[in-house]
């Protein structure tokens, strides 16, 4: 098999040992947990899966899907994801059952890869057996990259010797052959790096077999009169740190026009005709410093050096920086292309498991989004204490520890902490007693880095009830009552919540309670009416009595005037009693 056939056969390159996830019953295994592929190319992601062969539940239907959005409970099938329309081709082989196990294999092909296809891809399959669905974790991390030509100089004092490297942001692996192009012409070479002498022209590269996916052009200026060469065209540096760019430049020594002054500047805004000098750019005020070496002329050439230093790097400093110099010679100004691409990055701690069969054997890596130059030494901090190691990887962790890392010499620029979940908090909605037939939702949250995943349990039950931050019970019955708790877990450790008690009341008890409440209400109302009637009668009686008392105080009873006029006088003293005739 020739190199071109090999390149076409390996459309993607796998980076690590196989990863196996699952339990004794359900498993999904991926040939690799990391895939690096070129933007515009095609990639295949494959997996194998198996599950117990239970003849009683042997499925007559079998559904599989790949997803990268959603979670295990609400997945977005890539075939229905509009971002992948017309670009994905899932295919699965026939399921075979041998002994007590059934086995299958599936492949996901993604065509015309885009930068935003970089994601974690997971496989999920469903049968009609008990516990009928399963998602393979941790999935496959796809990194989509472009090619670019990196320029370096074998002898910094002699920019005529140049080395070009066909570079990608992730490791394509497999040592693929490369094709080089100079001024658009195929040079037909199959190596990653090339050395050139007096290498004027524009250069690009491609993986052999994918010549249409070329890197951007790199222009090497060397017309014999004016040149600018950079020690590196790509620089990766930490946010908050200091970075230095350096270059050399030369121009012809013409005694007739020997310049009295040479003016130099670095810029990132504007163009070669109207550049914005970084020393006058307000975004860099107080943070840039130029170092200008003395120009020396030997033979027919003049040479100079230039260095740019940027302190307290910010994310917004990621840009392309170019050097420009001016003399009083004819055509006496020149800008060095393609410049230096600066990428400003943060550190982060990545957690991985070199041996997937040992879930407690986590390894930590002090990671940056771009490759820091010079193989820097790293400092590790455990629970805030400097443990003084100078390696990029930390081989083991203990539950309850928190870790961060820094580049040696920049210990104040630390990565965010990684730590196991804190004690989770649980809420229930609605709160209080829950009536039979209704629904209740439990929610769990915990502070953790990496972010926690959640599993729900019920006291005195060994099996997992549900996975996910929320757990909903619909059409609840008395059997659902009891103590519930969640477990928050990440790659560092796990933590359980306190119990959440769910009380379920029957609908009959509720009706009886409602009836009793209604009867009590009627009784109270009746008593209130009787009491009001009694109070009214007493009030009227007392009023009448007061009126009567007032009339007596005036010499009479509270009778009408007519009654008083027609009644006979009533004399109580007998000595004064006389008959009418006597009068």
Coordinates of C-alpha atoms in Angstrom, one line a residue:
X1 CA 0.0 0.0 0.0
X2 CA 1.5 3.4 -1.0
X3 CA 1.4 6.5 1.2
X4 CA -1.4 8.1 -0.7
X5 CA -3.6 5.0 -0.2
X6 CA -2.7 5.0 3.5
X7 CA -3.7 8.6 3.9
X8 CA -7.0 8.0 2.2
X9 CA -7.6 5.0 4.3
X10 CA -7.1 6.8 7.6
X11 CA -9.4 9.8 7.3
X12 CA -9.1 10.3 11.0
X13 CA -6.4 9.5 13.6
X14 CA -7.0 8.0 17.0
X15 CA -5.0 9.1 19.9
X16 CA -5.4 6.9 23.0
X17 CA -6.1 3.4 24.3
X18 CA -9.6 2.0 24.0
X19 CA -12.1 3.3 26.5
X20 CA -14.7 1.0 28.0
X21 CA -17.8 2.2 29.9
X22 CA -20.6 0.1 31.4
X23 CA -21.4 -2.6 33.9
X24 CA -21.5 -6.3 33.8
X25 CA -24.7 -6.2 31.7
X26 CA -24.6 -3.2 29.3
X27 CA -21.4 -1.9 27.7
X28 CA -20.3 0.5 25.0
X29 CA -16.6 0.6 24.0
X30 CA -14.9 3.1 21.7
X31 CA -11.6 2.3 19.9
X32 CA -10.4 5.7 21.0
X33 CA -11.6 8.5 23.3
X34 CA -9.9 11.3 21.2
X35 CA -10.0 11.9 17.5
X36 CA -8.2 14.7 15.5
X37 CA -9.3 15.4 12.0
X38 CA -8.9 18.2 9.4
X39 CA -11.5 20.8 8.7
X40 CA -13.2 19.9 5.4
X41 CA -12.3 16.2 5.6
X42 CA -14.4 13.2 6.6
X43 CA -14.1 11.3 9.9
X44 CA -15.4 8.0 11.1
X45 CA -16.2 7.4 14.8
X46 CA -17.0 3.8 15.7
X47 CA -18.0 1.8 18.7
X48 CA -19.1 -1.7 19.8
X49 CA -21.8 -2.5 22.3
X50 CA -23.3 -5.6 24.0
X51 CA -26.0 -6.4 26.4
X52 CA -27.5 -9.6 28.0
X53 CA -29.3 -12.0 25.8
X54 CA -32.6 -12.7 27.6
X55 CA -34.7 -14.9 25.3
X56 CA -37.9 -13.8 27.1
X57 CA -37.3 -10.2 26.1
X58 CA -35.3 -10.7 22.9
X59 CA -36.0 -7.6 21.0
X60 CA -37.7 -7.5 17.6
X61 CA -36.8 -3.8 17.3
X62 CA -33.5 -2.2 18.0
X63 CA -32.9 1.6 17.9
X64 CA -29.5 3.3 17.9
X65 CA -28.4 6.9 17.7
X66 CA -25.4 9.2 18.1
X67 CA -25.7 12.6 19.8
X68 CA -23.6 15.5 21.1
X69 CA -26.4 17.8 22.4
X70 CA -28.8 17.2 25.3
X71 CA -28.2 14.6 27.9
X72 CA -28.9 10.9 28.5
X73 CA -32.6 11.5 29.1
X74 CA -33.2 14.1 26.3
X75 CA -30.8 13.4 23.5
X76 CA -30.7 15.2 20.1
X77 CA -30.2 12.6 17.4
X78 CA -27.5 13.9 15.0
X79 CA -29.7 12.8 12.0
X80 CA -32.2 15.4 13.2
X81 CA -29.7 18.1 14.2
X82 CA -29.9 20.9 11.7
X83 CA -26.2 21.7 12.1
X84 CA -25.4 18.3 10.6
X85 CA -28.0 18.1 7.9
X86 CA -26.7 16.1 4.9
X87 CA -23.3 15.5 6.5
X88 CA -23.8 12.5 8.9
X89 CA -24.1 8.9 7.9
X90 CA -24.8 6.5 10.8
X91 CA -24.5 2.8 10.0
X92 CA -24.8 -0.3 12.2
X93 CA -24.1 -3.9 11.6
X94 CA -26.4 -6.8 12.4
X95 CA -26.7 -7.7 16.1
X96 CA -25.4 -11.2 16.9
X97 CA -26.1 -13.1 20.1
X98 CA -23.7 -15.8 21.4
X99 CA -23.9 -17.5 24.7
X100 CA -25.6 -15.1 27.1
X101 CA -24.5 -11.9 25.3
X102 CA -25.6 -9.9 22.3
X103 CA -23.1 -7.8 20.3
X104 CA -23.3 -5.0 17.8
X105 CA -21.1 -2.4 16.0
X106 CA -22.0 1.1 14.9
X107 CA -20.1 3.8 13.0
X108 CA -20.8 7.5 12.6
X109 CA -19.4 9.2 9.5
X110 CA -19.3 13.1 9.4
X111 CA -18.5 14.7 6.1
X112 CA -17.2 18.2 5.3
X113 CA -16.0 18.7 8.9
X114 CA -16.4 22.2 10.4
X115 CA -14.7 23.9 13.3
X116 CA -17.8 23.8 15.4
X117 CA -18.1 20.0 15.0
X118 CA -15.4 19.8 17.7
X119 CA -17.4 18.2 20.5
X120 CA -18.0 15.0 22.5
X121 CA -19.9 12.4 20.6
X122 CA -21.8 9.6 22.4
X123 CA -23.6 6.5 21.3
X124 CA -27.0 5.3 22.7
X125 CA -28.9 2.1 22.0
X126 CA -32.4 0.9 23.0
X127 CA -33.9 -2.6 23.3
X128 CA -37.2 -3.8 24.7
X129 CA -35.4 -5.7 27.6
X130 CA -35.8 -4.5 31.2
X131 CA -33.5 -1.5 31.6
X132 CA -33.8 -1.2 27.9
X133 CA -31.6 1.8 27.1
X134 CA -28.0 2.7 27.6
X135 CA -25.6 5.5 26.8
X136 CA -21.8 4.9 26.4
X137 CA -19.7 7.3 28.5
X138 CA -17.4 9.2 28.2
X139 CA -17.9 9.3 24.5
X140 CA -15.4 10.4 21.8
X141 CA -13.9 13.9 21.8
X142 CA -13.5 15.1 18.3
X143 CA -11.1 18.0 17.6
X144 CA -11.3 19.7 14.2
X145 CA -8.1 21.5 13.1
X146 CA -6.6 23.5 10.3
X147 CA -3.1 23.1 8.9
X148 CA -0.7 26.0 9.1
X149 CA 3.0 26.5 8.1
X150 CA 5.3 27.2 11.0
X151 CA 8.5 29.1 10.1
X152 CA 11.7 28.7 12.1
X153 CA 15.4 29.5 11.4
X154 CA 18.1 26.9 11.7
X155 CA 20.6 29.7 12.4
X156 CA 18.9 32.8 13.9
X157 CA 22.0 34.9 12.8
X158 CA 21.6 33.8 9.2
X159 CA 18.0 34.1 8.0
X160 CA 18.8 32.5 4.7
X161 CA 18.4 29.1 6.2
X162 CA 14.7 28.5 6.9
X163 CA 12.8 25.5 8.2
X164 CA 9.1 25.1 7.4
X165 CA 6.8 22.7 9.4
X166 CA 3.2 21.6 8.4
X167 CA 1.6 22.2 11.8
X168 CA -1.9 21.3 13.3
X169 CA -3.4 22.3 16.6
X170 CA -4.0 18.7 17.6
X171 CA -1.9 15.6 16.8
X172 CA -3.0 14.0 13.6
X173 CA -1.0 10.9 14.6
X174 CA -0.1 8.0 12.4
X175 CA 2.7 10.1 10.8
X176 CA 0.7 11.1 7.7
X177 CA 2.7 12.1 4.6
X178 CA 2.5 15.8 3.6
X179 CA 2.5 17.6 0.3
X180 CA 4.2 21.0 -0.1
X181 CA 3.4 23.8 -2.5
X182 CA 5.6 26.7 -3.5
X183 CA 4.0 29.5 -5.5
X184 CA 1.1 27.1 -6.1
X185 CA 3.3 24.4 -7.6
X186 CA 3.3 20.9 -6.0
X187 CA 6.8 20.1 -4.8
X188 CA 5.8 16.4 -4.3
X189 CA 7.5 15.9 -1.0
X190 CA 6.1 13.6 1.7
X191 CA 7.7 14.9 4.9
X192 CA 6.3 17.2 7.6
X193 CA 9.3 19.6 7.7
X194 CA 11.4 21.1 4.9
X195 CA 14.6 23.0 4.9
X196 CA 15.2 25.8 2.3
X197 CA 18.2 27.9 1.4
X198 CA 17.4 31.4 0.2
X199 CA 13.7 30.4 0.3
X200 CA 11.8 33.2 -1.3
X201 CA 8.2 32.6 -2.3
X202 CA 4.8 31.6 -0.9
X203 CA 4.4 28.2 0.7
X204 CA 1.5 26.0 1.9
X205 CA 1.1 22.4 2.8
X206 CA -1.6 19.6 2.9
X207 CA -2.0 16.0 4.1
X208 CA -1.3 13.8 1.1
X209 CA -4.6 12.7 -0.4
X210 CA -6.3 15.9 0.8
X211 CA -4.4 18.4 -1.4
X212 CA -7.6 20.5 -1.6
X213 CA -7.4 21.2 2.2
X214 CA -4.3 23.3 2.1
X215 CA -2.9 25.5 4.9
X216 CA -2.9 29.3 4.4
X217 CA 0.0 30.7 2.4
X218 CA 3.1 31.8 4.2
X219 CA 5.2 34.4 2.4
X220 CA 8.9 34.2 2.9
X221 CA 10.3 37.6 1.9
X222 CA 13.8 37.4 0.4
X223 CA 14.0 39.4 -2.8
X224 CA 17.7 40.1 -2.2
X225 CA 16.9 43.7 -1.1
X226 CA 14.5 43.8 1.8
X227 CA 13.7 41.0 4.3
X228 CA 12.1 40.5 7.7
X229 CA 12.4 37.1 9.4
X230 CA 10.7 36.1 12.6
X231 CA 12.1 33.7 15.1
X232 CA 8.6 32.1 15.3
X233 CA 5.4 32.8 13.5
X234 CA 3.2 31.3 16.3
X235 CA 3.5 32.1 19.9
X236 CA 1.4 30.7 22.8
X237 CA 1.5 32.5 26.2
X238 CA -0.4 32.6 29.4
X239 CA -3.0 35.3 30.2
X240 CA -1.3 37.7 32.8
X241 CA 2.2 36.7 31.8
X242 CA 4.8 38.5 29.6
X243 CA 5.7 37.5 26.0
X244 CA 8.6 38.5 23.7
X245 CA 8.6 38.5 19.9
X246 CA 11.9 38.9 18.0
X247 CA 12.9 39.3 14.4
X248 CA 15.8 40.3 12.2
X249 CA 15.7 42.5 9.2
X250 CA 18.0 43.6 6.4
X251 CA 18.2 45.9 3.4
X252 CA 20.8 46.8 0.8
X253 CA 23.7 49.0 1.8
X254 CA 23.8 51.8 -0.7
X255 CA 26.5 54.3 0.2
X256 CA 24.8 57.0 -1.9
X257 CA 21.7 56.8 0.3
X258 CA 23.2 55.6 3.5
X259 CA 20.5 56.4 6.1
X260 CA 21.1 58.5 9.0
X261 CA 18.1 57.0 10.9
X262 CA 16.1 53.8 10.7
X263 CA 12.6 54.0 12.2
X264 CA 11.0 50.7 13.4
X265 CA 7.6 49.8 14.8
X266 CA 5.4 46.9 15.6
X267 CA 1.7 46.9 14.9
X268 CA -1.4 44.7 14.9
X269 CA -4.0 47.2 13.7
X270 CA -4.1 48.9 10.3
X271 CA -2.1 47.6 7.4
X272 CA 1.4 47.9 5.8
X273 CA 0.5 51.4 4.5
X274 CA -1.2 52.9 7.6
X275 CA -0.1 50.8 10.6
X276 CA -1.0 51.8 14.2
X277 CA 2.2 51.8 16.2
X278 CA 1.7 49.7 19.4
X279 CA 3.5 52.4 21.4
X280 CA 0.6 54.7 20.5
X281 CA -2.2 52.1 20.7
X282 CA -4.3 52.9 23.8
X283 CA -5.1 49.2 24.2
X284 CA -1.4 48.6 25.1
X285 CA -0.6 51.7 27.0
X286 CA 2.0 50.9 29.7
X287 CA 2.3 47.3 28.6
X288 CA 4.6 47.3 25.6
X289 CA 8.3 47.7 25.3
X290 CA 10.5 47.8 22.2
X291 CA 14.2 46.8 22.1
X292 CA 16.0 48.1 19.0
X293 CA 19.5 46.8 18.3
X294 CA 22.1 48.8 16.4
X295 CA 22.1 48.5 12.7
X296 CA 25.3 47.1 11.2
X297 CA 26.3 47.0 7.6
X298 CA 28.7 44.4 6.1
X299 CA 29.5 44.1 2.4
X300 CA 26.5 45.2 0.5
X301 CA 23.9 44.5 3.3
X302 CA 22.7 46.2 6.4
X303 CA 21.2 44.1 9.3
X304 CA 19.2 44.9 12.4
X305 CA 17.3 43.1 15.2
X306 CA 14.0 43.9 16.9
X307 CA 12.2 42.7 19.9
X308 CA 8.7 43.4 21.2
X309 CA 7.7 42.7 24.8
X310 CA 4.1 42.7 26.0
X311 CA 3.3 42.5 29.7
X312 CA 0.2 41.5 31.6
X313 CA -1.3 39.7 28.6
X314 CA -5.0 39.8 28.1
X315 CA -7.3 37.6 26.1
X316 CA -7.9 40.4 23.6
X317 CA -4.1 40.5 22.8
X318 CA -4.5 37.4 20.7
X319 CA -3.7 38.8 17.2
X320 CA -1.2 38.9 14.4
X321 CA 1.8 41.2 15.1
X322 CA 4.0 42.5 12.3
X323 CA 7.3 44.5 12.2
X324 CA 7.9 47.4 9.9
X325 CA 11.0 49.4 9.3
X326 CA 11.8 52.6 7.3
X327 CA 15.0 54.0 5.9
X328 CA 15.7 57.0 3.5
X329 CA 16.7 54.6 0.7
X330 CA 14.5 54.6 -2.4
X331 CA 11.5 52.4 -1.6
X332 CA 12.8 52.7 1.9
X333 CA 10.1 51.0 3.9
X334 CA 9.1 47.4 4.4
X335 CA 6.7 45.3 6.4
X336 CA 7.5 41.7 7.3
X337 CA 4.8 39.2 6.4
X338 CA 3.1 37.0 7.6
X339 CA 3.9 38.3 11.1
X340 CA 3.6 36.5 14.4
X341 CA 0.3 35.0 15.5
X342 CA -0.1 35.3 19.3
X343 CA -2.5 33.1 21.2
X344 CA -3.3 34.0 24.8
X345 CA -4.5 31.1 26.9
X346 CA -5.5 30.1 30.4
X347 CA -4.4 27.0 32.3
X348 CA -6.9 24.3 33.3
X349 CA -6.6 21.0 35.1
X350 CA -7.8 18.1 32.9
X351 CA -8.8 14.8 34.6
X352 CA -8.3 11.5 32.8
X353 CA -8.1 7.8 33.6
X354 CA -5.1 6.1 31.9
X355 CA -6.5 2.7 32.9
X356 CA -10.3 2.8 32.5
X357 CA -10.6 -0.4 34.5
X358 CA -9.4 1.5 37.6
X359 CA -12.0 4.2 38.2
X360 CA -10.0 5.6 41.2
X361 CA -6.8 5.9 39.2
X362 CA -7.3 9.5 37.9
X363 CA -4.4 11.5 36.4
X364 CA -4.3 15.3 36.3
X365 CA -2.8 17.3 33.4
X366 CA -1.9 21.0 33.5
X367 CA -3.5 21.9 30.2
X368 CA -3.5 24.9 27.9
X369 CA -5.5 25.5 24.7
X370 CA -2.4 26.1 22.7
X371 CA 1.1 24.6 23.1
X372 CA 3.3 26.7 25.5
X373 CA 6.8 26.9 24.0
X374 CA 10.0 25.7 25.6
X375 CA 8.6 22.7 27.5
X376 CA 7.9 24.7 30.7
X377 CA 8.0 23.3 34.2
X378 CA 4.7 23.2 36.1
X379 CA 3.9 23.7 39.8
X380 CA 1.1 21.8 41.5
X381 CA -1.0 23.0 44.4
X382 CA -3.0 20.6 46.6
X383 CA -5.5 22.1 48.9
X384 CA -3.8 25.5 48.4
X385 CA -0.3 24.2 49.3
X386 CA 2.6 24.1 46.9
X387 CA 3.7 20.5 46.5
X388 CA 6.7 21.5 44.4
X389 CA 6.4 19.1 41.5
X390 CA 7.9 20.2 38.1
X391 CA 6.0 18.0 35.8
X392 CA 2.9 18.5 33.6
X393 CA 1.1 15.5 34.9
X394 CA 0.1 14.7 38.5
X395 CA -0.1 10.9 38.9
X396 CA -2.7 10.4 41.6
X397 CA -5.4 12.1 43.7
X398 CA -7.2 11.5 46.9
X399 CA -10.8 12.0 47.6
X400 CA -11.5 15.4 49.2
X401 CA -8.4 17.1 47.7
X402 CA -8.5 20.2 45.5
X403 CA -5.9 20.8 42.9
X404 CA -4.6 23.7 40.7
X405 CA -1.5 24.2 38.6
X406 CA 0.7 27.0 37.3
X407 CA 3.8 27.4 35.1
X408 CA 7.0 27.6 37.2
X409 CA 7.9 31.3 37.5
X410 CA 4.2 32.3 37.2
X411 CA 2.8 30.7 40.3
X412 CA 0.4 33.6 40.8
X413 CA -1.3 32.7 37.5
X414 CA -3.0 29.5 38.6
X415 CA -5.6 27.4 36.9
X416 CA -9.1 27.1 38.4
X417 CA -9.4 24.5 41.2
X418 CA -10.7 21.0 40.5
X419 CA -12.4 19.3 43.4
X420 CA -15.0 16.8 44.3
X421 CA -18.7 17.8 44.8
X422 CA -19.7 19.6 47.9
X423 CA -22.6 18.3 49.9
X424 CA -25.6 18.6 47.5
X425 CA -28.8 20.5 48.4
X426 CA -32.2 19.0 47.5
X427 CA -35.4 20.8 46.9
X428 CA -38.9 19.4 46.2
X429 CA -41.8 21.0 44.3
X430 CA -44.5 21.2 45.4
X431 CA -43.5 21.1 49.1
X432 CA -45.5 19.6 51.9
X433 CA -47.7 16.5 51.7
X434 CA -48.4 15.2 48.2
X435 CA -51.8 14.0 47.2
X436 CA -52.1 10.6 45.4
X437 CA -52.3 10.9 41.6
X438 CA -50.3 14.2 41.5
X439 CA -46.7 14.8 40.5
X440 CA -43.6 15.9 42.4
X441 CA -40.1 17.0 41.2
X442 CA -36.9 16.6 43.2
X443 CA -33.9 18.9 42.3
X444 CA -30.3 18.4 43.3
X445 CA -27.4 20.9 43.0
X446 CA -23.8 20.8 44.2
X447 CA -20.7 23.0 43.8
X448 CA -18.1 21.0 41.9
X449 CA -15.3 21.2 39.3
X450 CA -15.6 19.4 36.9
X451 CA -19.3 19.9 37.0
X452 CA -21.2 17.2 38.9
X453 CA -23.5 14.6 37.5
X454 CA -26.4 13.4 39.6
X455 CA -27.9 10.1 40.6
X456 CA -31.1 9.5 42.6
X457 CA -31.7 6.9 45.3
X458 CA -34.5 5.9 47.7
X459 CA -33.6 4.8 51.2
X460 CA -33.6 1.0 51.6
X461 CA -33.5 0.5 47.8
X462 CA -30.2 -0.7 46.3
X463 CA -30.9 0.2 42.7
X464 CA -30.5 3.6 41.1
X465 CA -33.9 5.3 40.5
X466 CA -32.9 7.9 38.0
X467 CA -30.0 9.9 36.7
X468 CA -30.0 13.7 36.1
X469 CA -30.2 16.8 38.1
X470 CA -34.0 16.6 38.4
X471 CA -36.1 13.6 39.2
X472 CA -39.9 13.7 38.6
X473 CA -42.5 11.2 39.9
X474 CA -45.8 11.3 38.1
X475 CA -49.1 9.8 39.2
X476 CA -47.7 9.4 42.7
X477 CA -49.0 6.6 45.0
X478 CA -48.5 5.8 48.7
X479 CA -45.7 3.4 47.6
X480 CA -43.7 6.4 46.5
X481 CA -43.6 7.9 49.9
X482 CA -40.3 7.7 51.8
X483 CA -36.8 9.2 52.1
X484 CA -35.0 10.2 48.9
X485 CA -31.4 11.4 48.4
X486 CA -29.2 12.3 45.5
X487 CA -25.5 11.7 44.9
X488 CA -23.4 14.3 43.1
X489 CA -20.3 12.8 41.5
X490 CA -17.5 13.9 39.1
X491 CA -14.1 12.4 38.2
X492 CA -12.6 13.6 41.5
X493 CA -15.2 12.0 43.9
X494 CA -18.8 12.0 45.1
X495 CA -21.0 13.3 47.9
X496 CA -24.5 12.3 49.1
X497 CA -27.2 14.8 50.1
X498 CA -29.3 14.6 53.2
X499 CA -32.7 12.8 53.0
X500 CA -35.7 14.5 51.5
X501 CA -39.0 13.1 53.0
X502 CA -42.0 12.7 50.7
X503 CA -45.4 12.2 52.4
X504 CA -48.3 11.0 50.3
X505 CA -51.9 11.4 51.4
X506 CA -54.7 9.3 49.9
X507 CA -57.6 11.0 48.0
X508 CA -60.2 9.4 50.4
X509 CA -58.6 10.8 53.4
X510 CA -58.6 14.2 51.7
X511 CA -62.3 13.8 50.9
X512 CA -63.1 12.8 54.4
X513 CA -61.2 15.7 55.8
X514 CA -62.9 18.0 53.4
X515 CA -66.4 16.6 54.5
X516 CA -65.5 17.0 58.2
X517 CA -64.3 20.5 57.5
X518 CA -67.6 21.3 55.7
X519 CA -69.7 19.9 58.7
X520 CA -67.6 21.9 61.1
X521 CA -68.2 25.0 59.1
X522 CA -72.0 24.5 59.0
X523 CA -72.1 23.9 62.8
X524 CA -70.1 27.0 63.5
X525 CA -72.4 29.0 61.3
X526 CA -75.5 27.7 63.0
X527 CA -74.2 28.5 66.5
X528 CA -73.2 32.0 65.3
X529 CA -76.7 32.7 64.1
X530 CA -78.3 31.4 67.4
X531 CA -75.9 33.5 69.5
X532 CA -76.7 36.6 67.3
X533 CA -80.5 36.0 67.9
X534 CA -80.1 35.7 71.6
X535 CA -78.0 38.9 71.8
X536 CA -80.6 40.7 69.8
X537 CA -83.5 39.7 72.1
X538 CA -81.4 40.6 75.2
X539 CA -80.7 44.0 73.6
X540 CA -84.3 44.7 72.9
X541 CA -85.4 43.6 76.4
X542 CA -82.8 45.8 78.1
X543 CA -83.8 48.7 75.9
X544 CA -87.4 48.3 76.9
X545 CA -86.4 48.1 80.5
X546 CA -84.4 51.3 80.3
X547 CA -87.4 53.1 78.7
X548 CA -89.7 51.9 81.5
X549 CA -87.3 53.0 84.2
X550 CA -87.2 56.5 82.7
X551 CA -91.0 56.8 82.6
X552 CA -91.2 55.7 86.3
X553 CA -88.7 58.4 87.2
X554 CA -91.2 61.0 85.8
X555 CA -94.2 59.7 87.9
X556 CA -95.8 57.3 85.6
X557 CA -95.4 54.0 83.8
X558 CA -94.3 53.8 80.3
X559 CA -97.9 53.6 79.1
X560 CA -99.5 55.8 76.5
X561 CA -101.1 59.1 77.5
X562 CA -104.5 57.8 76.7
X563 CA -104.1 54.9 79.2
X564 CA -103.1 57.4 82.0
X565 CA -106.0 59.6 81.4
X566 CA -108.7 56.9 81.7
X567 CA -107.3 55.0 84.6
X568 CA -108.6 55.6 88.2
X569 CA -106.2 57.0 90.7
X570 CA -104.5 54.5 92.9
X571 CA -104.2 55.8 96.4
X572 CA -102.1 53.7 98.8
X573 CA -102.9 55.7 102.0
X574 CA -106.3 54.5 103.4
X575 CA -106.8 57.6 105.6
X576 CA -107.4 59.7 102.6
X577 CA -109.7 57.3 100.8
X578 CA -113.1 58.7 99.8
X579 CA -115.8 57.5 97.7
X580 CA -117.0 59.5 94.8
X581 CA -120.3 60.3 96.5
X582 CA -118.5 61.8 99.5
X583 CA -116.7 64.1 97.2

